[in-house]
Coordinates of C-alpha atoms and ligand atoms in Angstrom, one line a residue:
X1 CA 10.7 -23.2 11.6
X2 CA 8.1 -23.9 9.1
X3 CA 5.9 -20.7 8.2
X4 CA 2.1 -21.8 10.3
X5 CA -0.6 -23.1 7.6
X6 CA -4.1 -24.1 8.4
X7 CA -4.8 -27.1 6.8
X8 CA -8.3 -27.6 5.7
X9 CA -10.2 -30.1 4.0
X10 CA -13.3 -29.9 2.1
X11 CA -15.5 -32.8 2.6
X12 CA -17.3 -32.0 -0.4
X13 CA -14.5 -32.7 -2.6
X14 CA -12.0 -34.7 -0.3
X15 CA -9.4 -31.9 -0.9
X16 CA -7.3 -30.5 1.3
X17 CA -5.8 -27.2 1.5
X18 CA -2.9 -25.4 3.3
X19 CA -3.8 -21.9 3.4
X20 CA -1.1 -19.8 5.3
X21 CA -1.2 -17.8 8.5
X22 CA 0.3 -14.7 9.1
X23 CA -0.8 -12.6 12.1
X24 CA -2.7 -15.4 13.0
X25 CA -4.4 -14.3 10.5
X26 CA -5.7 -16.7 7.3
X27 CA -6.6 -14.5 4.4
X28 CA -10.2 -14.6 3.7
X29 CA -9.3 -14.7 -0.3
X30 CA -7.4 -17.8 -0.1
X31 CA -10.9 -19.6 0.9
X32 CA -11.8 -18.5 -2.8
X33 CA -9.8 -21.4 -4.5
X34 CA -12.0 -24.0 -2.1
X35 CA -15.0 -24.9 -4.8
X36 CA -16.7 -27.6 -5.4
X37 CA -16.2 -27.9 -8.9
X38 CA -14.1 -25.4 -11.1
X39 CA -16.5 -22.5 -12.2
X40 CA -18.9 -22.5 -9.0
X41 CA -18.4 -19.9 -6.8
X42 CA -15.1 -19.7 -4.6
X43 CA -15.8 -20.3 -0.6
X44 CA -16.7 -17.0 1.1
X45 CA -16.5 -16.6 5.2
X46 CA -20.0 -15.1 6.4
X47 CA -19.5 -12.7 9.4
X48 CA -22.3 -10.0 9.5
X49 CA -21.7 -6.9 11.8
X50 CA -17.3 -8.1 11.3
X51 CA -17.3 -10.0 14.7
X52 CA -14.3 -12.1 13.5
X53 CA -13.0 -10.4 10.3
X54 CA -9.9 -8.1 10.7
X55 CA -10.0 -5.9 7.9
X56 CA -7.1 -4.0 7.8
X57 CA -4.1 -3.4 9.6
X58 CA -3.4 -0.7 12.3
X59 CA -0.6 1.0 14.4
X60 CA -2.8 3.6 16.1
X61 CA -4.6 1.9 19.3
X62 CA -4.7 -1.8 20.4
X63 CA -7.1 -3.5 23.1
X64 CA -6.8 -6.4 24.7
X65 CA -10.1 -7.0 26.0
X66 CA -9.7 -9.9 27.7
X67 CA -7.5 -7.9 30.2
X68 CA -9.1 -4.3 30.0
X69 CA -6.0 -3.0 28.2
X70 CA -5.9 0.2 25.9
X71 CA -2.8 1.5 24.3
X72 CA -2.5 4.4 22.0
X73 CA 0.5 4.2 19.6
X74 CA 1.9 1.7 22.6
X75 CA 1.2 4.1 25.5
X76 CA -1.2 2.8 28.1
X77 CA -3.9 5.1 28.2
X78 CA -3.6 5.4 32.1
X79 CA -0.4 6.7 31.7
X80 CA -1.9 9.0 28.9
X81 CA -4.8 10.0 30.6
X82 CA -2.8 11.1 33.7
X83 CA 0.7 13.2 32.2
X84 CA -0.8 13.9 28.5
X85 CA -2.8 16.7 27.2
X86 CA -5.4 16.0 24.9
X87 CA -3.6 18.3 22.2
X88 CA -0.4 16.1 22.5
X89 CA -2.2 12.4 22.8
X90 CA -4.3 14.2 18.9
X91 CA -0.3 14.8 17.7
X92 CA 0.9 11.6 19.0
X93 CA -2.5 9.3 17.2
X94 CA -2.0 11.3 14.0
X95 CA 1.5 11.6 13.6
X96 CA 3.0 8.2 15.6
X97 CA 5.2 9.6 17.9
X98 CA 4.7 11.9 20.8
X99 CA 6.3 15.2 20.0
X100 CA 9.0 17.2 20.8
X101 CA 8.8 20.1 22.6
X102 CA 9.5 22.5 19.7
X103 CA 6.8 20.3 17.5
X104 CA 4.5 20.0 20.0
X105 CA 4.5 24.0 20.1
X106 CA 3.8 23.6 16.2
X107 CA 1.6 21.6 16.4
X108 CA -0.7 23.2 18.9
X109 CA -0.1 26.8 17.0
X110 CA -1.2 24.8 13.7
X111 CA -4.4 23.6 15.6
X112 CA -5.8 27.1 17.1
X113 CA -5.0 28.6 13.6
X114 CA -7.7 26.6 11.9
X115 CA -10.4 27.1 15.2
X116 CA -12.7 29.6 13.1
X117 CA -14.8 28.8 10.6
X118 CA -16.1 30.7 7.8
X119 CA -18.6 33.0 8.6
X120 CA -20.9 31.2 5.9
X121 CA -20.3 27.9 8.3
X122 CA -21.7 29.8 10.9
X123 CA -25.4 31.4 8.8
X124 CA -25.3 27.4 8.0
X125 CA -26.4 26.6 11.7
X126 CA -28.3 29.4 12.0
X127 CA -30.5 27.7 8.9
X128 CA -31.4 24.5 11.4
X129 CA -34.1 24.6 13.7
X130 CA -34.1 26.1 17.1
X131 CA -34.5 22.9 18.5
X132 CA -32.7 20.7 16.3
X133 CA -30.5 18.2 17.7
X134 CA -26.5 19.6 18.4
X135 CA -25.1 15.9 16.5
X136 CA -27.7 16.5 14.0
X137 CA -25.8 19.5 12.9
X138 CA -22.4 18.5 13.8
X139 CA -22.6 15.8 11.1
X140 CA -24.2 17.9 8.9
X141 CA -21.8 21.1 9.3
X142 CA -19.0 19.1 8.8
X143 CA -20.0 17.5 5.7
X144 CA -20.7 20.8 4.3
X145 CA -16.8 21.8 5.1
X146 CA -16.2 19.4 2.3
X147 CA -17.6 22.7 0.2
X148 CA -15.2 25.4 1.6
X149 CA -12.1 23.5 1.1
X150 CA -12.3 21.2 -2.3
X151 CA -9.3 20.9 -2.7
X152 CA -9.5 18.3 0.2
X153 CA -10.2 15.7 -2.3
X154 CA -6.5 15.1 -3.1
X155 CA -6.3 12.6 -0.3
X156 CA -3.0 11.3 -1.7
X157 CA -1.4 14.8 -1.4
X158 CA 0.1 14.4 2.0
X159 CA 0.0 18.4 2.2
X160 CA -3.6 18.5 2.1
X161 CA -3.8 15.4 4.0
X162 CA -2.1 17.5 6.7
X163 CA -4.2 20.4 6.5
X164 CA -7.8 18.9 6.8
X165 CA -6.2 16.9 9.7
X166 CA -5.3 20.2 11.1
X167 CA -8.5 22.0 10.3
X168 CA -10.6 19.0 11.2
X169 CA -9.5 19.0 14.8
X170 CA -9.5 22.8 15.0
X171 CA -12.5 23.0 14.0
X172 CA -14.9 20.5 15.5
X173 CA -14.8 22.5 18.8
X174 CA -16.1 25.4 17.1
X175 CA -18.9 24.0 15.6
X176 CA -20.0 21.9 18.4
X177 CA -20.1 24.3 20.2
X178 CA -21.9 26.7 18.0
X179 CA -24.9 24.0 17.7
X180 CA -25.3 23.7 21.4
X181 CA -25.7 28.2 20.9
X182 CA -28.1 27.9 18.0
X183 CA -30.0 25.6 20.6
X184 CA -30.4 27.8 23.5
X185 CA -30.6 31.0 21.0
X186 CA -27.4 32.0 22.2
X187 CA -24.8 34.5 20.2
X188 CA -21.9 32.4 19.0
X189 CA -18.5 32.7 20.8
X190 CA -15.7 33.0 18.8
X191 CA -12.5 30.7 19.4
X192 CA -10.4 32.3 22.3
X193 CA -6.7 31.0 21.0
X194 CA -4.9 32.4 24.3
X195 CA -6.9 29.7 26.1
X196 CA -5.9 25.3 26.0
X197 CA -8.4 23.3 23.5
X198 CA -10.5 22.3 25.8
X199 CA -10.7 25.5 27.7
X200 CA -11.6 27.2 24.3
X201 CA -14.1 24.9 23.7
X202 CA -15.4 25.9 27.7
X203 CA -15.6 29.4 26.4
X204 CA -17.6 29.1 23.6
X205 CA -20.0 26.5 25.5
X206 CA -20.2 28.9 28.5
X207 CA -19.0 32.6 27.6
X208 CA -21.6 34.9 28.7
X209 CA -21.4 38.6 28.8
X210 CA -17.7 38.5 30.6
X211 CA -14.8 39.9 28.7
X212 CA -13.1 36.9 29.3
X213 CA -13.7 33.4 30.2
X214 CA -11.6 31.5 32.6
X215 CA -12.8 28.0 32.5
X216 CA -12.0 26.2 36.3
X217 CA -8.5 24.3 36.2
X218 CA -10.5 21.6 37.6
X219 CA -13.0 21.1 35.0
X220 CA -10.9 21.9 31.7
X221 CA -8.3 19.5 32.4
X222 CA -11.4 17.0 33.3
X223 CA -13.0 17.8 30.1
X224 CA -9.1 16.7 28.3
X225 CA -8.6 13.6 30.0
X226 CA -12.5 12.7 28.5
X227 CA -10.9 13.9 25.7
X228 CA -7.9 11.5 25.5
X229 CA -9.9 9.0 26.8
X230 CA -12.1 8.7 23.4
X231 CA -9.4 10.0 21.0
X232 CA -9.2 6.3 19.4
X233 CA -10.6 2.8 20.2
X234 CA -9.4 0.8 17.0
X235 CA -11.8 -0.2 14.9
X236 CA -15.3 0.4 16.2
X237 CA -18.1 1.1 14.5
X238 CA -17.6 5.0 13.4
X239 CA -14.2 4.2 12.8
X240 CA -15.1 1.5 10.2
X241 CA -17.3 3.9 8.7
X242 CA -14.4 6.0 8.4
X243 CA -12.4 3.5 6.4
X244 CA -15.3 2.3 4.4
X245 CA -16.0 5.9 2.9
X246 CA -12.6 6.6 3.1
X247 CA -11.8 3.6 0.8
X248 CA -13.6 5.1 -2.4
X249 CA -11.1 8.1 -1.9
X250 CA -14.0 10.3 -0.8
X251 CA -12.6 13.9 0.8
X252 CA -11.7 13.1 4.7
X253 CA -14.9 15.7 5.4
X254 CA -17.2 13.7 4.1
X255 CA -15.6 11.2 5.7
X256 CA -15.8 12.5 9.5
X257 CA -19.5 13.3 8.9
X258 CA -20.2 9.6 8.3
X259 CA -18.1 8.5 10.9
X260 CA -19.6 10.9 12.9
X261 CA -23.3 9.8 12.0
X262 CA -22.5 6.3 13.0
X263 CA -21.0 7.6 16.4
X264 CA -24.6 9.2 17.1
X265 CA -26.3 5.5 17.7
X266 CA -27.5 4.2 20.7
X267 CA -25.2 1.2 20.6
X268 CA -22.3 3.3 20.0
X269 CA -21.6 7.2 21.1
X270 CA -24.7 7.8 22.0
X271 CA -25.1 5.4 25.1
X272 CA -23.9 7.7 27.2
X273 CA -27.5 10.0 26.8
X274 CA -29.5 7.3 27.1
X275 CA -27.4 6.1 30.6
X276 CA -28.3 9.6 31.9
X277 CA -31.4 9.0 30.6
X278 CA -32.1 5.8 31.9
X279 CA -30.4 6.9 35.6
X280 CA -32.8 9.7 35.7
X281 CA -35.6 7.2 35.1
X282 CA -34.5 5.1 37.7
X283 CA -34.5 8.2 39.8
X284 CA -33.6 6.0 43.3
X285 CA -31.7 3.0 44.2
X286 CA -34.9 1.6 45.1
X287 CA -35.6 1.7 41.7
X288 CA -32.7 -0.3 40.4
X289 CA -34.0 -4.2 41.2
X290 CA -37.1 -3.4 39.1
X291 CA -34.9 -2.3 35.9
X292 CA -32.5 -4.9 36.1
X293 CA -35.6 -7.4 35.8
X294 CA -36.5 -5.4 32.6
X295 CA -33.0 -6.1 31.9
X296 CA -33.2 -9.9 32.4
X297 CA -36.2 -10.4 30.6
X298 CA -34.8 -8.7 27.5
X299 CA -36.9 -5.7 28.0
X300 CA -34.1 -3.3 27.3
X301 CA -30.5 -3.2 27.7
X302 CA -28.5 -2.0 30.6
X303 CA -26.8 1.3 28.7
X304 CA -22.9 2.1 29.7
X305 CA -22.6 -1.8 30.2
X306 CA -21.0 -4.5 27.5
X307 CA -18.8 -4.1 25.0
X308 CA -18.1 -5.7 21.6
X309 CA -13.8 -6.1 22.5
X310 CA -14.0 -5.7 26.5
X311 CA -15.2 -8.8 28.3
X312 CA -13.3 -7.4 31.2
X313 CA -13.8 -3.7 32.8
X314 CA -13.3 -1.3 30.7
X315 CA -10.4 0.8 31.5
X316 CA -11.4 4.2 30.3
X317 CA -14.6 3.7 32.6
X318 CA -12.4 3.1 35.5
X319 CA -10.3 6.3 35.0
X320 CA -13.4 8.1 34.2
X321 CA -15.1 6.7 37.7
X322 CA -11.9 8.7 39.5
X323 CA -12.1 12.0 37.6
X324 CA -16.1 12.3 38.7
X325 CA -14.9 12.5 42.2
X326 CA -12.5 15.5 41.1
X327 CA -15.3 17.2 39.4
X328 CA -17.9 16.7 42.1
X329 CA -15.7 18.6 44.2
X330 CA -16.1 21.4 42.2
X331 CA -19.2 21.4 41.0
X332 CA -21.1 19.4 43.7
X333 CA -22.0 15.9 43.3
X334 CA -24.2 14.6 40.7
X335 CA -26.3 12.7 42.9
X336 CA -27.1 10.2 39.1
X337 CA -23.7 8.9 40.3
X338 CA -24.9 7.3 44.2
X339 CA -27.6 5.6 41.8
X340 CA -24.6 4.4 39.0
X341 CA -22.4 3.1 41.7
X342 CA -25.3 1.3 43.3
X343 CA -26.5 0.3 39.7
X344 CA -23.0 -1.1 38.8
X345 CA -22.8 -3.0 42.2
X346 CA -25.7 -4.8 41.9
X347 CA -25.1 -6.0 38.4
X348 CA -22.1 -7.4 38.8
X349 CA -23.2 -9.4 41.4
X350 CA -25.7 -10.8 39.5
X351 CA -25.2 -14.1 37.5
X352 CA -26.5 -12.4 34.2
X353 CA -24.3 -10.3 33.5
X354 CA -21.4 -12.2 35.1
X355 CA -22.0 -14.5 33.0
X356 CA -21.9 -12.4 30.1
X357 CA -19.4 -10.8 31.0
X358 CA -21.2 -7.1 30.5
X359 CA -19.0 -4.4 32.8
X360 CA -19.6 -0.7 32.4
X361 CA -17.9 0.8 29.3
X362 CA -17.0 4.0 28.7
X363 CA -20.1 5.7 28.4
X364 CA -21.5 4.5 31.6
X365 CA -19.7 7.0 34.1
X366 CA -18.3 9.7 31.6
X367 CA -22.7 11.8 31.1
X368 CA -22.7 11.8 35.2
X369 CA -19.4 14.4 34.5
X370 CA -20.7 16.0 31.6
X371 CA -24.1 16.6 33.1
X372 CA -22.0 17.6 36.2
X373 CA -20.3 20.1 34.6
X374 CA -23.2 21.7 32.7
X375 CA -23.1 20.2 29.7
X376 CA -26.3 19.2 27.9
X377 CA -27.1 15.9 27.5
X378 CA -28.0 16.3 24.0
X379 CA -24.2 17.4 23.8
X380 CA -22.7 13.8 24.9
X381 CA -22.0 12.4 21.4
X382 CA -20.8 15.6 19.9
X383 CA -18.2 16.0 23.0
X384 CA -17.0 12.3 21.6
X385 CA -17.0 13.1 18.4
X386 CA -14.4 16.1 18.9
X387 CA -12.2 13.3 20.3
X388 CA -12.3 10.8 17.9
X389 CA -11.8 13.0 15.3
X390 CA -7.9 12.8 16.0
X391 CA -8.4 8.9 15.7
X392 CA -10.6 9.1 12.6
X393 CA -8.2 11.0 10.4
X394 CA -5.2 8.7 11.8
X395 CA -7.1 5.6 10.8
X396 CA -8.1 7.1 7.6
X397 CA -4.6 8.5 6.7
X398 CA -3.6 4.6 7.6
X399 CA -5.9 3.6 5.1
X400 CA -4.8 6.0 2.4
X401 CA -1.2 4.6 2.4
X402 CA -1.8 1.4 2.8
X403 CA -1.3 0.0 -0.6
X404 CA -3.6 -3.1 0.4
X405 CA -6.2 -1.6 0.6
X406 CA -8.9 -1.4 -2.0
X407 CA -12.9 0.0 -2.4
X408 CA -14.2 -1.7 0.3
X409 CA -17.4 -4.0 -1.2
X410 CA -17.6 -7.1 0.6
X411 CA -19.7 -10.2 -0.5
X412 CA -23.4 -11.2 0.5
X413 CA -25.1 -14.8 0.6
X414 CA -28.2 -14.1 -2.0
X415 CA -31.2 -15.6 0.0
X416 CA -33.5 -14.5 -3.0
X417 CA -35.6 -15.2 -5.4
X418 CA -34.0 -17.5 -8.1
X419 CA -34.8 -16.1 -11.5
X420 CA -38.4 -15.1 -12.0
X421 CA -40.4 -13.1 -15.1
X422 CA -41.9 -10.2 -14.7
X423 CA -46.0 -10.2 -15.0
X424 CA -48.1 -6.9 -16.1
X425 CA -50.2 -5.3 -13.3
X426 CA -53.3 -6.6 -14.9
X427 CA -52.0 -10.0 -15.2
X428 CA -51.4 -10.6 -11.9
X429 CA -54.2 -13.0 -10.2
X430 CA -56.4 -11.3 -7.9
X431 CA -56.8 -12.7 -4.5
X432 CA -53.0 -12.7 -4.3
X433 CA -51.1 -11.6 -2.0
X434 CA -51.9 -7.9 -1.7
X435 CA -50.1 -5.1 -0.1
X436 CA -52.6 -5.1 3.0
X437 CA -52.2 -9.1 3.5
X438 CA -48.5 -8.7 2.6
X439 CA -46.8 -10.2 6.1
X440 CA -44.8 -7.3 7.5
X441 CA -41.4 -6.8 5.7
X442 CA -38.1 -5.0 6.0
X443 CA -40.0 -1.9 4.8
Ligands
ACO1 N1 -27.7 -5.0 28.8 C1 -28.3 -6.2 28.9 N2 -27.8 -7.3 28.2 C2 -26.8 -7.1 27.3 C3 -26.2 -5.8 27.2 C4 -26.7 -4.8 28.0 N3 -26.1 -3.5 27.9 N4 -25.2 -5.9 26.3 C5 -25.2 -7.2 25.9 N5 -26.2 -7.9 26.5 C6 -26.4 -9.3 26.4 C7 -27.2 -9.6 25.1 O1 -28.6 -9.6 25.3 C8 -26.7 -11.0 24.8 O2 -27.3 -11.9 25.6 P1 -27.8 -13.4 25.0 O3 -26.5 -14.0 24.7 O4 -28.6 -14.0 26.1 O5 -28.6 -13.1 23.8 C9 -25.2 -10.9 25.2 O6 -25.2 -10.0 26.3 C10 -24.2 -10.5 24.1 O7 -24.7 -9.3 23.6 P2 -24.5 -8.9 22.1 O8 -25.6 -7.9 21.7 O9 -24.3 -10.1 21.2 O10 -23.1 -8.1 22.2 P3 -22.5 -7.1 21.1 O11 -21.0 -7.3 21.2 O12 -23.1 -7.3 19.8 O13 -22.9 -5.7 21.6 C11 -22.9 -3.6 22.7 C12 -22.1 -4.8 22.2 C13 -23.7 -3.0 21.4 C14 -22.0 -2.5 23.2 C15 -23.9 -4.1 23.7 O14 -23.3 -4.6 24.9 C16 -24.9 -2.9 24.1 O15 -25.9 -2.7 23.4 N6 -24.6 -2.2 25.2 C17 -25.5 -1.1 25.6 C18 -25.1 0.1 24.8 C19 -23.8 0.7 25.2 O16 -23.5 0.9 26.3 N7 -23.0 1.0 24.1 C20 -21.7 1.7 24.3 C21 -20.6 0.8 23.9 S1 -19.1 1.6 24.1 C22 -19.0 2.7 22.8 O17 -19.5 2.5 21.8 C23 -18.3 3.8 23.0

């Protein structure tokens, strides 16, 4: 069989073109040879915020979000999410396989080694304000690790590659949750390596003045399915952040911080805050018909619902929506979730949304847990950012190797000015435009 072409013709010219397809894919260079005359500018494709541009390619997680499917490295993330550990889903992002039982053992001895930090990390948090936000310093922290190891800017050295992967996902935990300690005035708790990665991170969240801490069975292993659950999602927004910094061959710490700072949107990792917050607004199901005319109206947006990829329900929300009944058992019920349940019923019973397709996404269910579980709502987006870390340094390791890949620096469509000479101040006509008649601008 032939190999596919899209055939395209330019009615400016009358040509036509066959530009081939792979991965049903056409390559957005071969539009470049499409001009109206030789020496104008090539065809471009225009596609702000990527809705339709693929811009690399990946083994790490595929969606299919037409049919509310996630797979990590293949493995549905249900199956995942109910026989993996956090720890081995991290090994199994970064390294494409799951591991063996004598690697795994490695593996998790090569994480706890790198759970401290320097103690000049630690006099770094305590510089922030008492109230400053916890993904505030996470970003900030972690950029500065860039300082304590340069050597982490020989990203083609797969040893060093290795160890930054290592010490990123060691350490995140720590300083985490050393910014949630700064922000209660808490003394910092040191890593407990006897203890699972998410039970560590449990004891320095919650270690008091006990000897030891023994974080609940039920909870920890809550707190590492949320965990799996947002180890990777292809490539959202923080994880093209990741690649884009990534390209110039910056150091994979300056990296994560950037990721991490796009993670801490509203639209992004930080919905799930603003879904507690809104629930808490909301306060009682009474409440709900009045905020989803807010909704309708375009007043605000319904947080925890929609999704750029899933126009079906999101599957980590669904797994999520079973592990709050686990918790609640445990820690008493969150009585946000009566509201969320009611919230979710109501809107997708209602034409708008249906017709919209907007279902609850991952954030919607997974702050009614964390606040659940005593975990400050300020903490949400740092919690997903210690699980995506695993998939940011997998993407990013992707992007290293792939010999494809270049400085990312896509094109624009100049809407400007054409060319224009510049005047002196005092020979520019009063009674001009001036700044205070100036119609508001970008800035
Ligand atoms: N509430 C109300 N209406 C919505 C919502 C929402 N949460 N999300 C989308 N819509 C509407 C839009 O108004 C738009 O309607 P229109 O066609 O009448 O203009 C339509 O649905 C399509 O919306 P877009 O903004 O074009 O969708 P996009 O794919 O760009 O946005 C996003 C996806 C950012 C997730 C959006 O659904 C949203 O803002 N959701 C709320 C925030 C949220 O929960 N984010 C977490 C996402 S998951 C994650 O990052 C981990």
């Amino acid at each position: 069989m032939a190999s596919p072409t899209l055939t395209i013709t330019d009615n400016r010219t009358g040509k036509r073109y066959d530009l081939p397809i792979e991965h049903d894919a056409i390559r957005a260079t071969d539009l470049a040879q499409i001009r109206v005359a030789p020496g104008e500018p090539g065809l471009v494709s225009y596609d702000p915020a990527l809705i339709n541009t693929a811009a690399c390619k990946s083994k790490v997680s595929y969606i299919d979000g037409e049919r509310g499917i996630l797979r990590y490295r293949g493995y549905p993330i249900e199956e995942l999410a109910e026989k993996s550990s956090f720890l081995e889903t991290a090994y199994l992002i970064v390294k494409g396989e799951l591991p063996t039982t004598s690697h795994f053992k490695m593996w998790q001895r090569n994480i706890t080694m790198h759970t401290l930090v320097h103690e000049s990390v630690r006099h770094f948090i305590e510089g922030f304000r008492y109230d400053a936000h916890p993904m505030g310093i996470l970003i900030a922290t972690v950029g500065a690790l860039s300082t304590f190891y340069p050597e982490a800017k020989h990203v083609t050295d797969l040893e060093s590659r290795r160890v930054q992967t290592r010490r990123l996902i060691g350490k995140m935990p720590t300083i985490a949750a050393f910014a949630y300690r700064h922000s209660r005035g808490l003394p910092y708790v040191y890593p407990d390596n006897d203890l699972s990665y998410t039970g560590n991170f449990l004891s320095m969240m919650f270690k008091m003045t006990e000897l030891k801490y023994r974080p609940d069975p039920v909870l920890e292993r809550a707190l590492d399915v949320l965990f799996i659950l947002h180890a990777d999602h292809e490539q959202n927004c923080s994880t093209t952040t990741m690649r884009v910094i990534g390209s110039s061959l910056a150091d994979p710490y300056s990296a994560v911080a950037g990721a991490a700072a796009a993670l801490g949107g509203p639209r992004h990792g930080s919905a799930n805050e603003e879904v507690v917050h809104m629930l808490h607004e909301i306060g009682s199901a009474e409440r709900i018909p009045a905020l989803i005319k807010q909704v309708k109206a375009g007043e605000r947006r319904l947080m925890g619902f929609g999704h750029r990829v899933y126009k079906n329900y999101d599957p980590r929300a669904r797994i999520i929506k079973q592990i709050a009944h686990e918790v609640f058992e445990v820690t008493g019920k969150n009585p946000l979730i009566d509201i969320a349940l009611e919230l979710e019923r109501i809107a997708l019973e209602d034409n708008y949304f249906v017709s919209r397709r907007l279902y609850p996404n991952v954030d919607f269910y997974s702050g009614i847990i964390y606040e659940a579980m005593g975990l400050p709502v300020a903490m949400f987006p740092v919690l997903f950012a210690i699980a995506r870390t695993a998939g940011w340094m997998a993407q990013w390791a992707e992007l290293v190797l792939d010999e494809e890949q270049k400085i990312t620096r896509p094109k624009q469509l100049y809407l400007g000015y054409d060319e224009r000479h510049y005047v002196p101040l005092d020979g520019r006509a009063e009674g001009g435009p001036r700044e205070d008649a100036v119609p508001p601008g970008p800035l």
